[in-house]
Amino acid sequence: MFGTTLVLALRSIRRHLLRSFLTILGIVIGVGAVVTMVTLGKATTAAVQQSISALGTNILQVRPGQGFGRGGGGPRPPDFKPEDVAAIANQIAGVTAVAPQASATATAIYEGANWSTTINGTTDAIFQVQPWPLASGRRWTPVEESAGAAVCIIGNTVSKNLFPGGDPVGHRFRIGSISCDVIGVLTTRGQAGFGGDQDDTVVMPIKAVQRRFTGNRDIRLMLVGVDERFSTSTVQAGITDLLRERRTITGDKPDDFNIFDTKQISDTLTGTTTLLTGIVAAVAGISLVVGGIGIMNIMLVSVTERTREIGIRLAIGAVAREVLLQFLVEAIALSCLGGVIGLIVAQAAIAIIAPLIKVQWLFVPEINIFAFAISAVIGVVFGYFPARRAAAMNPIDALRHE
Amino acid sequence: MGAVASNAPLIAEPLISLRGVTKTYGQGATMFQALKGVDLDIAAGDFVAVMGPSGSGKSTTMNILGCLDVPSDGTFLFRGHHVETLDRDQRALLRRKYLGFVFQGFNLLSRTSALENVELPLLYRGDEKRARRDAAMASLDTVGLADWWDHTPAELSGGQQQRVAIARALVTSPDVLLADEPTGNLDSERSVEIMQLLTRLNAEKNITVLMVTHEPDMAAFARTVVHFKDGLVERIESQHRQGESVES
Ligand SMILES: Nc1ncnc2c1ncn2[C@@H]1O[C@H](COP(=O)(O)OP(=O)(O)OP(=O)(O)O)[C@@H](O)[C@H]1O
Ligand SMILES: [Mg+2]
């Protein structure tokens, strides 16, 4: 009985190919949109997580001031000093390394090419805190570091703009008022999730930057590496206590510095992209329902159009249930077909879009199964009403229908 | 064939028996009585032509005999069983098993090959694919269209379409073939071919044929002619057919 109905339904779909295609277009688009959106959403979330973990997940950023957007009035809290860096590195358990940072902007010039960039002064500790290997060249030596030698490691963006096509290592270029030897090139890190191009930088020993550019010993930022076996919040608490003591903040006076946990940022951003994915998927889901209504619409038209056919079937002895099943199975077969095509379209769309928005290609089995199941359910729900209408027809009236 | 038809004695229980059948359409002011008490017996193996003026109730009677419709009042016995009390689905099963239909407008499924059209009743009966093909091809062969099995109605002439429709009606080996003006849309030459085919089926397969027609030339092929007038059977006549002698 079911086999018969399936044969009849498939024959009918084959007989009206164009109409069948138009019928399922809504489902194709709906399923395609849902699968594409959710998959790209997941890929984006993964990309954000990846670019944050490239910053290093076990890192605390310590800055003067009360965090973003606060601490408006009053004198500016003092920057950190090299002694603070040493104190944190030596006194807090679980700290692997502390890299100070002092920054300035300057224009770099090499043989007529010039490029405005950020100079980051730091110590060799930065390479212990952050996973940031060199593409070529070497790090500076302890002697160069303590002497504040004019040596630098440049990011890929700077390298491309100043030394197009050539290896910059061993060349000397001007930056601001000084000459600087390129001793290394950093590997490409790409765009950060926030804060622009991470490769547009010139890294120098901090003493060189302080002496030649900022003119003081101030440290605007400390990057603290945390041992994996320690929790970042414990270490954060230790640093807070130490800095309050060193900056003589007593009682319930608020901190005049802030400590940022990159893991926390990562979690926040992941939560945001997941939420956005959900919203976009819901919108796409609505198009799936609209597709279902499209199926019902065309099935209803088709029932009217095929009144005579239904009359013939009833006259030669089809019982009402068989006619109902035929139309129902037809609707289900159509929407499942739409679902399958939608899945294929989605894979194609993902393959095309993913490189454009610079995320990894991804296949999420759950969402594919889910979207297909929904398309089958839509077939049942929106196919039932037209099918019941067909089955309720009177054979004589149906046969007389023009 | 049917139990009644085999070794049928001269005075057999009729295959079909209508008693006091009425049919009323509509209600109130628009109420119209199409049949006003029809009494009619049809013996198994008979070839009956139904004639009468337009609106006299011929199609209404055929629909009731074909179990497509039910009488408003009266009784309808088919092989001794009451049909007027059956529900929709029971009547559908009766049609599927014992009846074949041929319509004036052919009523084939469009965009569907002759073979698939003829197969259709077997699909509902649940036959296997092979059995379906074989029976449908045999049926097409009977009407002389075996070579045309893969043509759709649009690719067949009117006469051929009607023969496909007859093949479809035959494929289930029905007891009764009901035809409402089967030659109404055909020219006289094609009509004669169809009548010869029906005569042959009646004689060779012992199928009872009930046929509505307006044309005396077509009615001449029948053994019994039933005349309708104003929703009643006016008279019934038996007639000789070519090369056949009628007893009693
Ligand atoms: N569904 C219906 N509703 C109302 N009246 C109907 C219906 N079907 C038939 N009638 C009426 O019943 C009467 C008999 O109709 P029927 O179709 O049986 O006539 P007929 O003898 O077949 O005529 P014709 O030779 O023109 O086909 C007609 O007056 C017709 O108008
Ligand atoms: Mg009529």
XYZ file of C-alpha atoms and ligand atoms in Angstrom:
682
model
C 0.000 0.000 0.000
C 2.709 2.482 0.964
C 4.904 1.339 -1.905
C 2.056 1.950 -4.323
C 1.496 5.430 -2.958
C 5.172 6.253 -3.220
C 5.235 5.091 -6.847
C 2.199 7.256 -7.609
C 3.674 10.278 -5.839
C 7.035 9.986 -7.589
C 5.345 9.573 -10.962
C 3.344 12.686 -10.346
C 6.454 14.673 -9.375
C 8.248 13.452 -12.482
C 5.308 14.382 -14.655
C 5.324 17.988 -13.435
C 9.015 18.743 -13.102
C 8.895 22.515 -13.385
C 5.969 22.848 -11.017
C 7.667 20.508 -8.566
C 10.814 22.589 -8.709
C 8.936 25.822 -8.059
C 7.066 24.158 -5.228
C 10.212 23.211 -3.393
C 12.111 26.429 -4.051
C 11.004 27.858 -0.710
C 12.210 24.783 1.152
C 15.485 24.792 -0.767
C 16.109 28.400 0.213
C 14.963 27.876 3.800
C 17.082 24.789 4.449
C 19.994 26.312 2.555
C 19.813 29.526 4.570
C 19.539 27.822 7.954
C 22.423 25.451 7.315
C 24.625 28.148 5.767
C 23.986 30.671 8.536
C 24.499 28.286 11.419
C 27.599 26.752 9.870
C 29.184 30.123 9.089
C 28.226 31.322 12.567
C 30.025 28.379 14.105
C 33.008 28.939 11.845
C 33.140 32.606 12.874
C 33.002 31.680 16.547
C 35.836 29.238 15.983
C 37.822 31.915 14.140
C 37.344 34.420 16.970
C 38.420 31.854 19.528
C 41.427 31.014 17.440
C 42.558 34.593 16.986
C 42.203 35.206 20.701
C 44.138 32.106 21.600
C 46.840 33.377 19.220
C 47.225 36.252 21.681
C 47.815 33.612 24.287
C 45.020 32.421 26.495
C 46.963 32.377 29.735
C 47.882 36.026 29.703
C 46.928 38.843 32.045
C 47.179 42.381 30.713
C 47.972 44.899 33.443
C 47.408 48.599 32.743
C 47.291 51.752 34.848
C 43.860 53.361 35.242
C 40.539 51.859 36.107
C 39.801 50.001 32.930
C 38.110 51.103 29.775
C 35.842 54.105 29.981
C 36.243 54.814 33.685
C 38.436 56.943 35.918
C 37.506 60.212 34.194
C 38.265 62.830 36.870
C 41.328 63.315 39.051
C 45.018 62.981 38.257
C 46.100 60.285 35.863
C 47.343 57.269 37.792
C 51.082 56.724 37.393
C 52.490 54.288 34.850
C 54.424 51.229 36.015
C 58.167 51.195 36.528
C 60.718 48.459 35.695
C 60.755 47.614 39.445
C 57.067 46.657 39.286
C 57.861 44.217 36.486
C 60.627 42.609 38.506
C 58.447 42.426 41.630
C 55.625 40.613 39.837
C 58.001 38.232 38.093
C 59.796 37.369 41.342
C 57.102 37.445 43.997
C 53.956 35.948 42.516
C 53.635 32.186 42.281
C 52.416 30.906 38.917
C 53.877 33.754 36.877
C 56.082 32.418 34.084
C 57.273 35.734 32.711
C 56.398 39.408 32.711
C 56.887 41.463 29.565
C 56.721 45.243 29.945
C 55.637 47.334 27.032
C 56.247 50.937 26.078
C 54.913 52.164 22.745
C 55.364 55.052 20.383
C 54.387 55.778 16.821
C 56.951 56.821 14.241
C 57.589 56.810 10.531
C 60.017 54.214 9.195
C 62.017 55.049 6.084
C 64.023 52.751 3.822
C 65.286 53.770 0.359
C 62.447 56.143 -0.380
C 59.734 53.875 1.023
C 58.151 55.154 4.195
C 55.615 53.635 6.479
C 54.008 54.894 9.662
C 53.897 52.207 12.313
C 53.857 51.435 16.016
C 57.072 50.814 17.910
C 56.699 48.379 20.756
C 59.469 48.316 23.301
C 59.609 45.171 25.387
C 61.954 42.561 26.776
C 62.830 39.078 25.657
C 60.167 37.877 28.139
C 57.524 38.710 25.533
C 58.526 35.590 23.639
C 57.843 33.478 26.696
C 54.507 35.120 27.374
C 53.152 35.023 23.808
C 53.519 32.296 21.237
C 54.980 34.493 18.517
C 57.838 32.781 16.664
C 60.134 34.497 14.195
C 59.835 33.869 10.472
C 63.506 34.636 9.991
C 66.452 36.191 11.830
C 67.043 36.124 15.578
C 65.938 37.632 18.885
C 68.081 40.256 20.549
C 70.785 39.154 23.001
C 70.731 39.996 26.750
C 73.594 42.399 26.100
C 71.646 44.216 23.396
C 68.626 44.268 25.683
C 70.380 45.773 28.690
C 72.286 48.260 26.513
C 69.098 49.368 24.766
C 70.681 48.694 21.377
C 68.978 49.987 18.228
C 68.037 46.566 16.915
C 64.547 45.546 15.910
C 62.303 42.717 14.912
C 59.673 43.811 12.426
C 56.176 42.565 11.677
C 55.162 41.281 8.300
C 53.209 44.379 7.296
C 56.183 46.621 7.950
C 58.438 44.191 6.125
C 56.192 44.169 3.054
C 55.968 47.945 2.909
C 59.593 48.820 3.540
C 61.320 45.877 1.920
C 59.022 44.709 -0.853
C 60.313 41.445 -2.265
C 63.525 41.316 -0.259
C 64.708 39.828 3.039
C 64.938 42.734 5.499
C 67.238 40.936 7.957
C 70.650 42.622 8.100
C 69.416 45.909 6.617
C 69.396 49.196 8.423
C 66.490 51.660 8.157
C 65.538 54.938 9.761
C 62.738 55.111 12.277
C 61.914 58.446 13.840
C 65.251 60.076 14.540
C 67.361 56.913 14.809
C 68.805 54.202 12.607
C 67.881 50.657 13.425
C 69.205 47.234 12.355
C 66.647 44.609 11.392
C 67.598 41.389 13.173
C 64.398 39.396 12.664
C 60.960 39.187 11.095
C 57.900 37.970 12.962
C 55.525 35.335 11.584
C 52.207 36.619 10.292
C 49.418 36.787 12.838
C 46.782 38.571 10.768
C 43.916 40.717 11.949
C 43.165 40.575 15.643
C 39.554 40.018 16.725
C 39.824 43.612 17.897
C 42.533 46.243 17.622
C 43.605 46.028 14.019
C 46.629 44.592 12.264
C 48.960 42.763 14.631
C 51.673 42.587 11.984
C 52.043 46.351 11.698
C 54.704 46.693 14.376
C 58.373 47.236 15.044
C 59.575 45.481 18.198
C 62.673 46.862 19.993
C 64.350 46.449 23.390
C 62.305 48.557 25.799
C 65.290 50.571 26.913
C 65.873 51.766 23.353
C 62.265 52.910 23.044
C 62.284 54.615 26.440
C 65.527 56.434 25.792
C 65.007 57.449 22.137
C 61.242 57.840 21.843
C 59.271 58.213 25.090
C 62.041 59.873 27.092
C 61.058 58.252 30.411
C 61.064 54.871 32.188
C 57.301 54.513 32.149
C 55.642 51.243 31.267
C 52.118 51.468 29.882
C 51.366 47.773 29.805
C 52.600 44.573 31.405
C 51.832 41.206 29.850
C 51.952 38.523 32.518
C 52.285 34.900 31.447
C 50.510 32.472 33.768
C 51.616 28.886 34.313
C 48.956 26.488 32.986
C 48.738 24.722 36.355
C 47.660 27.923 38.102
C 44.293 29.590 37.770
C 44.447 33.055 36.229
C 42.128 34.444 38.898
C 44.457 33.385 41.745
C 47.425 34.976 40.001
C 45.302 38.052 39.241
C 44.459 38.380 42.942
C 48.145 38.055 43.858
C 49.144 40.790 41.410
C 46.356 43.046 42.648
C 47.535 42.745 46.272
C 51.137 43.320 45.298
C 50.427 46.383 43.155
C 48.105 47.928 45.770
C 50.911 47.597 48.301
C 53.531 49.013 45.934
C 51.257 51.919 44.915
C 50.202 52.431 48.545
C 46.493 52.043 47.993
C 44.950 51.322 51.360
C 41.602 50.426 52.881
C 38.633 50.422 50.522
C 40.118 52.827 47.999
C 39.665 51.466 44.494
C 42.537 50.101 42.426
C 44.218 52.643 40.148
C 45.168 49.897 37.673
C 43.305 47.144 35.938
C 44.036 43.541 35.072
C 42.502 42.011 31.990
C 42.144 38.285 31.501
C 42.234 37.346 27.795
C 40.343 34.141 28.557
C 37.527 36.296 29.857
C 37.475 38.327 26.635
C 37.461 35.113 24.667
C 34.462 33.821 26.578
C 32.578 37.074 26.143
C 33.194 37.251 22.408
C 32.287 33.605 21.945
C 29.028 34.212 23.775
C 28.284 37.161 21.507
C 28.939 35.345 18.238
C 26.889 32.360 19.438
C 23.988 34.673 20.206
C 24.267 36.341 16.800
C 24.340 32.935 15.114
C 21.151 32.021 16.954
C 19.371 35.191 15.837
C 20.389 34.803 12.203
C 19.394 31.126 12.268
C 15.986 32.059 13.642
C 15.457 34.497 10.780
C 16.492 31.788 8.322
C 14.105 29.402 10.108
C 11.235 31.748 9.332
C 12.050 31.420 5.645
C 11.756 27.665 6.123
C 8.217 28.065 7.428
C 7.411 30.399 4.537
C 8.727 27.657 2.252
C 6.314 25.242 3.910
C 3.412 27.565 3.287
C 4.573 27.748 -0.339
C 4.284 23.980 -0.564
C 0.794 24.062 0.880
C -0.211 26.787 -1.535
C 0.951 24.928 -4.592
C -0.410 21.606 -3.335
C -3.808 23.261 -2.913
C -3.663 24.633 -6.439
C -2.513 21.262 -7.617
C -5.453 19.532 -5.937
C -7.873 21.841 -7.740
C -6.012 21.494 -10.993
C -6.025 17.744 -10.679
C -9.647 17.394 -9.649
C -10.401 15.353 -12.734
C -7.439 13.093 -12.061
C -8.694 12.543 -8.539
C -12.128 11.732 -9.998
C -10.594 9.137 -12.288
C -8.694 7.550 -9.429
C -11.777 7.419 -7.245
C -13.887 6.024 -10.122
C -11.530 3.151 -10.774
C -11.703 2.201 -7.129
C -9.206 4.224 -5.073
C -10.467 4.615 -1.508
C -10.326 8.016 0.163
C -7.360 6.991 2.313
C -5.309 6.117 -0.770
C -5.917 9.487 -2.376
C -5.063 11.223 0.894
C -1.867 9.233 1.220
C -0.886 9.905 -2.353
C -1.071 13.656 -1.940
C 0.508 13.542 1.495
C 3.395 11.382 0.323
C 3.768 13.669 -2.658
C 4.082 16.686 -0.372
C 6.549 14.888 1.906
C 8.595 13.615 -1.022
C 8.683 17.138 -2.456
C 9.757 18.805 0.764
C 12.374 16.127 1.471
C 13.687 16.620 -2.039
C 13.757 20.354 -1.323
C 15.609 19.587 1.900
C 18.271 17.530 0.151
C 18.786 20.162 -2.544
C 18.905 22.811 0.193
C 21.684 20.909 1.959
C 23.675 20.693 -1.250
C 23.155 24.390 -1.952
C 24.248 25.185 1.600
C 27.497 23.244 1.217
C 28.212 25.127 -1.998
C 27.356 28.478 -0.393
C 29.576 27.739 2.597
C 32.454 26.736 0.328
C 32.114 30.053 -1.520
C 31.448 32.394 1.403
C 33.864 30.958 3.990
C 37.022 32.122 2.167
C 35.458 35.561 1.567
C 34.860 36.209 5.251
C 38.151 34.465 6.100
C 36.840 31.585 8.180
C 37.573 27.893 7.987
C 35.280 25.608 5.936
C 33.199 23.574 8.343
C 30.657 20.726 8.226
C 28.243 20.587 11.160
C 26.341 17.266 11.006
C 23.710 18.204 13.619
C 22.413 21.240 11.786
C 22.246 19.334 8.489
C 20.239 16.528 10.074
C 18.057 18.985 11.940
C 17.246 21.105 8.865
C 16.431 18.008 6.824
C 14.155 16.664 9.554
C 12.360 20.003 9.679
C 11.789 19.903 5.916
C 10.205 16.444 6.267
C 7.970 17.659 9.084
C 6.938 20.632 6.949
C 5.884 18.200 4.233
C 3.612 16.375 6.663
C 2.137 19.478 8.252
C 1.545 21.529 5.121
C 0.720 18.555 2.902
C -2.051 17.237 5.121
C -4.655 19.919 4.490
C -4.548 19.781 0.668
C -4.427 15.977 0.788
C -7.517 15.800 2.968
C -9.275 18.091 0.574
C -8.433 15.824 -2.342
C -9.602 12.734 -0.489
C -12.930 14.285 0.430
C -13.933 14.836 -3.196
C -17.030 13.260 -4.668
C -16.053 11.143 -7.706
C -18.938 12.318 -9.905
C -18.353 16.012 -9.267
C -14.615 15.535 -9.659
C -15.050 13.785 -13.004
C -17.352 16.502 -14.269
C -14.832 19.209 -13.292
C -13.398 21.070 -16.270
C -16.324 -15.380 -14.622
C -18.818 -14.604 -11.870
C -20.675 -17.326 -10.065
C -24.006 -16.215 -11.456
C -22.775 -16.100 -15.005
C -21.405 -19.617 -15.118
C -23.913 -22.119 -16.490
C -26.552 -19.436 -16.230
C -30.012 -21.013 -16.508
C -32.605 -19.253 -18.588
C -34.371 -17.792 -15.602
C -31.403 -16.653 -13.562
C -31.258 -14.280 -10.662
C -30.388 -10.991 -12.357
C -26.874 -9.634 -11.881
C -28.256 -6.189 -11.210
C -31.671 -5.340 -9.877
C -33.091 -1.843 -9.239
C -36.428 -1.504 -7.430
C -38.190 1.812 -6.950
C -34.959 3.771 -7.256
C -35.348 7.532 -6.952
C -32.757 10.275 -7.009
C -33.416 13.780 -5.807
C -30.933 16.594 -6.330
C -30.878 19.795 -4.292
C -33.221 20.946 -1.564
C -36.229 23.207 -1.132
C -37.025 25.383 -4.111
C -34.209 23.990 -6.249
C -35.139 20.404 -5.457
C -35.266 18.236 -8.542
C -36.209 14.585 -8.848
C -34.033 13.096 -11.605
C -35.234 9.518 -11.051
C -38.793 8.832 -10.059
C -38.849 5.123 -9.235
C -36.774 3.080 -11.640
C -37.285 -0.696 -11.803
C -34.685 -2.502 -13.858
C -33.195 -5.999 -14.033
C -30.014 -6.756 -15.929
C -28.931 -10.339 -16.526
C -25.314 -11.366 -16.412
C -23.731 -11.381 -19.845
C -26.250 -8.998 -21.372
C -25.337 -6.103 -23.658
C -27.616 -3.216 -22.713
C -28.011 0.086 -24.499
C -29.665 2.875 -22.503
C -31.422 5.505 -24.600
C -33.682 8.440 -23.997
C -33.961 12.196 -24.339
C -31.503 14.535 -22.677
C -32.210 14.962 -18.990
C -34.223 11.755 -18.725
C -31.917 10.356 -16.047
C -29.627 8.048 -18.018
C -26.352 9.277 -16.516
C -27.891 9.447 -13.063
C -28.882 5.780 -13.373
C -25.444 4.824 -14.689
C -23.754 6.573 -11.745
C -25.896 4.600 -9.333
C -25.281 1.336 -11.190
C -21.568 2.166 -11.177
C -21.641 2.639 -7.399
C -20.370 6.184 -7.838
C -23.570 7.510 -6.340
C -26.323 6.210 -4.076
C -30.087 6.267 -4.680
C -32.189 8.631 -2.580
C -34.657 5.808 -2.101
C -35.273 2.279 -3.333
C -33.045 -0.770 -3.447
C -30.067 -1.720 -5.596
C -29.017 -5.345 -5.562
C -25.731 -6.375 -7.121
C -25.295 -10.156 -7.202
C -27.976 -10.307 -4.569
C -26.220 -7.870 -2.195
C -27.633 -4.510 -1.156
C -25.439 -1.721 -2.437
C -27.496 1.261 -1.299
C -26.395 0.697 2.307
C -22.645 0.575 1.610
C -20.395 3.452 2.609
C -17.997 5.368 0.390
C -14.989 3.121 0.810
C -16.991 -0.098 0.516
C -18.397 1.151 -2.780
C -14.877 2.036 -3.910
C -13.754 -1.510 -3.216
C -16.780 -2.836 -5.114
C -15.867 -0.671 -8.113
C -12.289 -1.797 -7.932
C -13.259 -5.454 -7.954
C -16.286 -5.823 -10.218
C -16.727 -2.706 -12.339
C -14.997 -1.044 -15.244
C -15.761 2.496 -16.472
C -15.567 4.096 -19.877
C -16.441 7.774 -20.131
C -17.465 10.033 -22.958
C -14.414 12.230 -22.369
C -12.029 9.218 -22.144
C -10.670 10.520 -18.832
C -7.140 9.292 -19.147
C -4.374 10.772 -16.998
C -2.540 13.298 -19.126
C 1.233 13.133 -19.571
C 0.994 9.479 -18.640
C 1.755 6.641 -21.014
C -1.005 4.314 -22.203
C 0.619 1.513 -20.249
C 0.697 3.473 -16.993
C -2.906 4.523 -17.474
C -3.974 0.931 -17.948
C -1.876 -0.186 -14.972
C -3.494 2.262 -12.597
C -6.340 0.048 -11.290
C -3.814 -2.729 -10.660
C -1.653 -0.366 -8.633
C -4.571 0.233 -6.300
C -5.153 -3.499 -6.130
C -1.539 -3.862 -4.983
C -0.271 -6.112 -7.772
C 3.441 -6.704 -8.257
C 5.210 -4.655 -10.899
C 5.678 -7.606 -13.248
C 2.119 -8.781 -12.960
C 0.948 -5.220 -13.547
C 2.988 -4.825 -16.712
C 1.911 -8.170 -18.107
C -1.783 -7.663 -17.412
C -1.711 -4.106 -18.766
C 0.082 -5.176 -21.937
C -2.375 -8.040 -22.435
C -5.236 -5.611 -21.997
C -3.737 -3.154 -24.501
C -3.301 -6.080 -26.864
C -6.996 -6.923 -26.537
C -7.927 -3.444 -27.751
C -5.271 -3.608 -30.473
C -2.915 -0.983 -29.053
C 0.014 -3.074 -27.813
C 2.357 -1.146 -30.105
C 1.239 2.174 -28.663
C 1.932 1.395 -25.013
C 4.399 4.225 -24.480
C 2.280 6.961 -26.062
C 0.650 9.608 -23.890
C -2.999 10.598 -24.528
C -1.809 13.714 -26.356
C -0.078 11.437 -28.854
C -3.143 9.280 -29.524
C -6.273 9.845 -31.618
C -9.684 10.045 -29.981
C -10.549 6.501 -31.002
C -7.230 5.234 -29.667
C -7.709 7.106 -26.405
C -11.108 5.512 -25.954
C -9.592 2.094 -26.608
C -6.936 2.792 -23.954
C -9.763 3.733 -21.591
C -11.489 0.442 -22.420
C -8.217 -1.413 -21.830
C -8.008 0.272 -18.427
C -11.572 -0.754 -17.629
C -10.817 -4.332 -18.690
C -7.519 -4.837 -16.926
C -9.099 -5.929 -13.646
C -11.336 -8.474 -15.443
C -14.554 -6.806 -14.249
C -18.001 -8.379 -14.319
C -19.613 -5.240 -15.656
C -18.429 -2.564 -18.057
C -20.255 0.753 -17.720
C -19.973 3.216 -20.583
C -21.677 6.615 -20.612
C -21.803 7.773 -24.222
C -18.482 6.086 -25.089
C -18.766 7.150 -28.734
C -20.098 10.634 -28.045
C -16.797 12.283 -28.982
C -15.954 10.067 -31.962
C -16.819 10.049 -35.646
C -19.035 7.252 -36.944
C -16.217 5.091 -38.275
C -14.331 5.198 -34.939
C -17.628 4.646 -33.143
C -18.285 1.451 -35.042
C -14.809 0.192 -34.127
C -15.500 0.817 -30.453
C -18.885 -0.919 -30.692
C -17.298 -3.918 -32.368
C -14.744 -4.055 -29.591
C -17.451 -3.930 -26.910
C -19.453 -6.601 -28.730
C -16.408 -8.845 -28.885
C -15.638 -8.364 -25.171
C -19.257 -9.117 -24.347
C -19.250 -12.285 -26.431
C -15.722 -13.593 -25.731
C -15.135 -12.548 -22.125
C -18.769 -12.688 -21.083
C -18.581 -9.159 -19.674
C -21.931 -7.534 -19.027
C -21.977 -4.236 -20.903
C -24.145 -1.244 -19.973
C -23.920 1.617 -22.408
C -25.647 4.964 -22.730
C -26.023 6.241 -26.273
C -28.053 8.702 -28.294
C -27.385 7.030 -31.599
C -29.697 4.248 -32.837
C -26.793 2.938 -34.977
C -24.808 2.246 -31.827
C -27.766 0.907 -29.904
C -28.186 -1.602 -32.732
C -25.161 -3.449 -31.393
C -26.890 -4.147 -28.081
C -29.094 -7.106 -27.245
C -31.356 -5.159 -24.911
C -32.358 -1.512 -25.264
C -33.722 0.360 -22.238
C -35.623 3.558 -23.016
C -35.713 6.285 -20.361
C -38.154 9.142 -20.169
C -38.623 11.734 -17.428
C -36.763 9.763 -14.791
C -38.556 6.493 -15.488
C -37.953 3.404 -17.598
C -40.368 3.832 -20.465
C -39.882 0.465 -22.170
C -37.369 -2.341 -22.616
C -36.908 -4.123 -25.901
C -34.870 -7.150 -26.905
C -33.441 -7.093 -30.354
C -31.701 -9.329 -32.820
C -28.158 -8.563 -33.615
C -26.390 -9.374 -36.800
C -25.702 -13.137 -37.084
C -27.379 -13.916 -33.804
C -30.708 -15.427 -32.935
C -32.492 -14.468 -29.788
C -34.334 -17.135 -27.868
C -37.520 -16.134 -26.042
N -25.557 17.045 -9.500
C -26.760 17.446 -9.938
N -27.406 18.416 -9.293
C -28.635 18.824 -9.706
N -29.266 18.306 -10.755
C -28.680 17.330 -11.450
C -27.386 16.847 -11.078
N -27.040 15.865 -11.962
C -28.051 15.761 -12.819
N -29.035 16.623 -12.528
C -30.297 16.772 -13.231
O -30.895 15.504 -13.289
C -31.502 15.336 -14.559
C -31.016 14.057 -15.181
O -29.674 14.214 -15.487
P -28.844 13.120 -16.253
O -27.438 13.589 -16.300
O -29.100 11.800 -15.628
O -29.500 13.170 -17.709
P -29.088 12.337 -19.010
O -30.242 11.462 -19.324
O -27.791 11.685 -18.810
O -28.971 13.474 -20.068
P -27.944 13.631 -21.272
O -28.426 12.783 -22.358
O -27.998 15.073 -21.618
O -26.599 13.228 -20.757
C -31.161 16.544 -15.403
O -32.310 17.396 -15.452
C -30.056 17.216 -14.644
O -30.192 18.599 -14.769
Mg -25.812 11.920 -19.550
